[in-house]
């Protein structure tokens, strides 16, 4: 499939690849349909690119994977991408968690966003971070308030990811 | 209605479409009347185009929606467009907020720019941004100085928009 | 009144100053009663000290205001103290906002914690900070979820404080 | 019951109070039996003292609660004491978590240390702390390695305690 990068959004024209582009959205919850195009975030587009399902062009020049990776790193969301890829590979449906102050909300395998509430909010941090206990409290509070668990995803220096499930509790 | 794209401005000649073009400006506050033309920003023009109210030509060639969308993305104002469309769909009258350092100024439903001051300044940011507290302070200060509230519009990775109303206050 | 500093907690023995110590807690919501002592946080104790209502000792040595101020700065909560003092001077009852991921929760003048819910959550930041839009979203979400407004308190380099009231809104 | 404070350990001589002292250890898991004495930590001893079950002497002088509280504060473990008391009041059996790098290990109500493994490791932090992600990871790792959950106990400025249950997970 062919897509175009512009303004940090990657666009697939649906008339060119109608079946596959619509299926990406309807079956796999990628991107957002806008009239006659499917718009993907950089993170979504790079995932498809890495898996050989998307070629990305800019003004008719085909871009290398490294170019997209660099753009993602410059935006400071490469750790976010690594967690996205890992969770996607595990079969999750992933949507932004922005309204909840977290990177992602996560739907269990086989459950689509339309069918019900998400199960997890995912917060991405790096191995070398310090987390303020106040912010930690805020993340868990939001998750608790909407009946989700918080999944803390720690990206280490080897780009491996460790997950911690966190619940507010009264022991 | 037919309009002409040239130098990132979209122009409707009034002799061609006098009633409708003037009404766009007088009743819906689109664009700016200049002699015998109504000049629309790309954002305004694309909104009308997406809603089937405008056809845009360049040197007698009719442009596809995708072409205009691409131009908007290349200018780096697609997030701004998404917020414009969302607020327009909610019934607001929207003018540029350029003089106030914000993307838009906003008039409540049923209130026209001529009738009084706008109610909001709208600042558009993206989910993955960091806002410097200094800039934040500056946006609110400007809004307060002209008796408006600041509306922070955050475009997330799913292209949904979350709004925060912000007021300077002495508690 | 005399108090003792130890382990970052300041303790007033109630038998020494029963009326005044109990009144601090019952009428002004300072500290926490523990058996026969009133325990104050450093922030509370320094406020009373600055207002000439408390002398703080450590092993029978009377401490200067500067010593306490230095301890507060070393703990990284001097900005928090400045906001506490300012809000206290304006007549608010102030309790920790920890469970909500914010520095304080705030009760309007004349309203005590026992009488109802707090009105504001207060988040303290510094003029030179960058706020991630994600964290911002998290703070507002928590406040919204418990029917409070978020009060963002910005401490500038002159130690003046500017307040912004923030509400999640659908315009 | 009478005990003796010496060198930050509180000792009950068993010949004096055999039944009750042995029962404290056997039924309620307080302290450690050493020959003819039961040794209590300061935290354990102060808990019993606050609940009217222990009088503490030093060289035949009966000590006030305030004196023990001060010693605990001077050792910098008053937050640890507050968490101990809260969990004890909730019916848990509590032993030191020192070997696991945590403050406590915790046995569910009605389960004694002899009957099986503890259920939780408890890590005590304060509201104003930053936690390094590396340390956080280490606490959870240790807990996971011995089939326990990590309970993060946060002591806030009002001396209330919020608990978070944390599990290493593969989502």
XYZ file of C-alpha atoms in Angstrom, chain B:
171
model
C -19.896 28.086 -5.856
C -16.648 28.324 -7.732
C -13.411 29.660 -6.328
C -9.848 30.005 -7.485
C -6.765 28.881 -5.585
C -3.737 31.076 -5.924
C -0.851 31.685 -3.559
C -2.544 29.818 -0.694
C -5.572 32.077 -0.814
C -8.875 30.965 -2.262
C -10.827 33.673 -4.041
C -14.481 33.860 -5.042
C -15.268 36.501 -7.636
C -18.382 38.244 -6.478
C -19.823 39.036 -9.890
C -20.045 35.338 -10.537
C -21.813 34.390 -7.362
C -22.772 37.642 -5.767
C -25.604 36.589 -3.505
C -24.061 33.489 -2.110
C -20.556 34.874 -1.757
C -21.725 37.980 0.066
C -23.971 35.879 2.252
C -21.020 33.642 3.155
C -19.304 36.725 4.466
C -22.222 38.647 5.949
C -24.173 35.829 7.509
C -21.517 33.221 8.215
C -18.457 35.427 8.603
C -16.344 33.514 6.105
C -13.413 35.312 4.571
C -12.755 38.918 3.837
C -14.389 41.122 1.189
C -11.808 42.847 -0.987
C -13.263 45.012 -3.772
C -14.994 42.515 -5.981
C -13.720 39.303 -4.433
C -14.242 37.296 -1.272
C -10.929 35.950 -0.027
C -10.989 32.755 1.993
C -8.156 31.170 3.907
C -7.294 27.626 2.894
C -8.846 26.404 6.135
C -12.136 28.178 5.426
C -12.164 27.101 1.809
C -11.495 23.445 2.600
C -14.278 23.475 5.159
C -16.740 24.713 2.526
C -15.335 22.227 0.018
C -15.729 19.261 2.399
C -19.324 20.341 2.982
C -20.056 20.449 -0.768
C -20.490 24.207 -0.880
C -17.394 25.123 -2.866
C -15.487 23.872 -5.867
C -11.893 25.014 -6.033
C -10.075 25.563 -9.336
C -6.497 26.298 -10.214
C -5.947 27.670 -13.715
C -9.254 26.164 -14.879
C -8.402 22.752 -13.474
C -10.808 21.560 -10.802
C -8.915 20.375 -7.722
C -9.706 17.252 -5.749
C -10.279 17.430 -2.004
C -7.079 15.464 -1.560
C -5.062 18.169 -3.233
C -6.318 20.882 -0.884
C -5.904 18.583 2.108
C -2.303 17.953 1.076
C -1.586 21.670 0.781
C -3.005 22.220 4.264
C -0.849 19.418 5.646
C 2.250 20.740 3.901
C 1.639 24.127 5.509
C 1.562 22.336 8.872
C -1.926 23.553 9.755
C -3.950 20.361 9.499
C -4.459 20.232 13.287
C -5.661 23.811 13.074
C -8.087 22.742 10.347
C -9.434 19.868 12.450
C -10.159 22.255 15.327
C -11.726 24.794 12.942
C -14.023 22.166 11.478
C -15.028 20.840 14.876
C -15.868 24.293 16.244
C -17.662 25.287 13.032
C -19.735 22.107 13.223
C -20.690 23.127 16.778
C -22.110 26.361 15.377
C -19.423 28.862 16.262
C -18.400 31.861 14.221
C -14.633 31.674 13.865
C -12.142 34.374 12.934
C -8.362 34.326 13.011
C -6.794 34.944 16.390
C -3.521 36.019 14.837
C -3.399 39.450 16.486
C -3.743 37.738 19.851
C -1.109 35.084 19.248
C -3.709 32.346 19.022
C -5.129 30.352 16.150
C -8.727 31.549 16.437
C -11.103 33.881 18.131
C -14.520 32.456 18.655
C -18.010 33.920 18.848
C -20.781 32.037 20.576
C -23.598 30.584 18.564
C -25.886 33.249 17.176
C -23.504 36.083 17.952
C -21.771 37.744 15.037
C -18.379 39.454 15.074
C -20.028 42.810 14.544
C -22.206 42.519 17.611
C -19.562 42.394 20.233
C -16.392 40.885 21.423
C -15.467 37.304 20.823
C -15.799 34.990 23.756
C -12.779 32.767 23.372
C -9.271 32.732 22.041
C -8.404 29.261 20.817
C -4.902 27.833 21.073
C -4.258 24.578 19.192
C -1.674 22.063 20.447
C -0.951 18.389 19.900
C -1.092 15.491 22.321
C 2.651 14.931 22.239
C 3.657 18.542 22.927
C 5.235 20.052 25.976
C 3.901 23.525 26.754
C 6.282 25.945 28.402
C 4.618 27.529 31.403
C 5.819 30.905 30.122
C 3.957 30.485 26.837
C 0.918 29.132 28.617
C 0.938 32.165 30.844
C 1.265 34.437 27.843
C -1.751 32.929 26.044
C -3.971 33.336 29.085
C -2.684 36.823 29.782
C -3.524 38.018 26.296
C -6.977 36.455 26.481
C -7.634 38.000 29.883
C -6.458 41.418 28.673
C -9.204 41.447 26.086
C -11.886 39.912 28.327
C -11.880 36.505 26.717
C -11.325 33.015 28.015
C -8.603 30.838 26.597
C -9.742 27.614 25.017
C -6.874 25.141 24.734
C -7.713 22.666 21.964
C -5.626 19.497 22.050
C -5.565 17.307 18.942
C -4.775 13.733 19.928
C -3.287 10.898 17.870
C -6.780 9.689 16.928
C -7.513 13.244 15.651
C -10.099 13.753 18.359
C -10.097 17.096 20.083
C -10.236 17.815 23.808
C -10.930 21.339 25.035
C -9.824 23.045 28.224
C -11.196 26.404 29.296
C -8.618 28.447 31.148
C -9.115 31.653 33.135
C -6.685 33.824 35.019
C -8.043 34.025 38.524
C -7.345 35.439 41.983
C -8.633 32.747 44.293
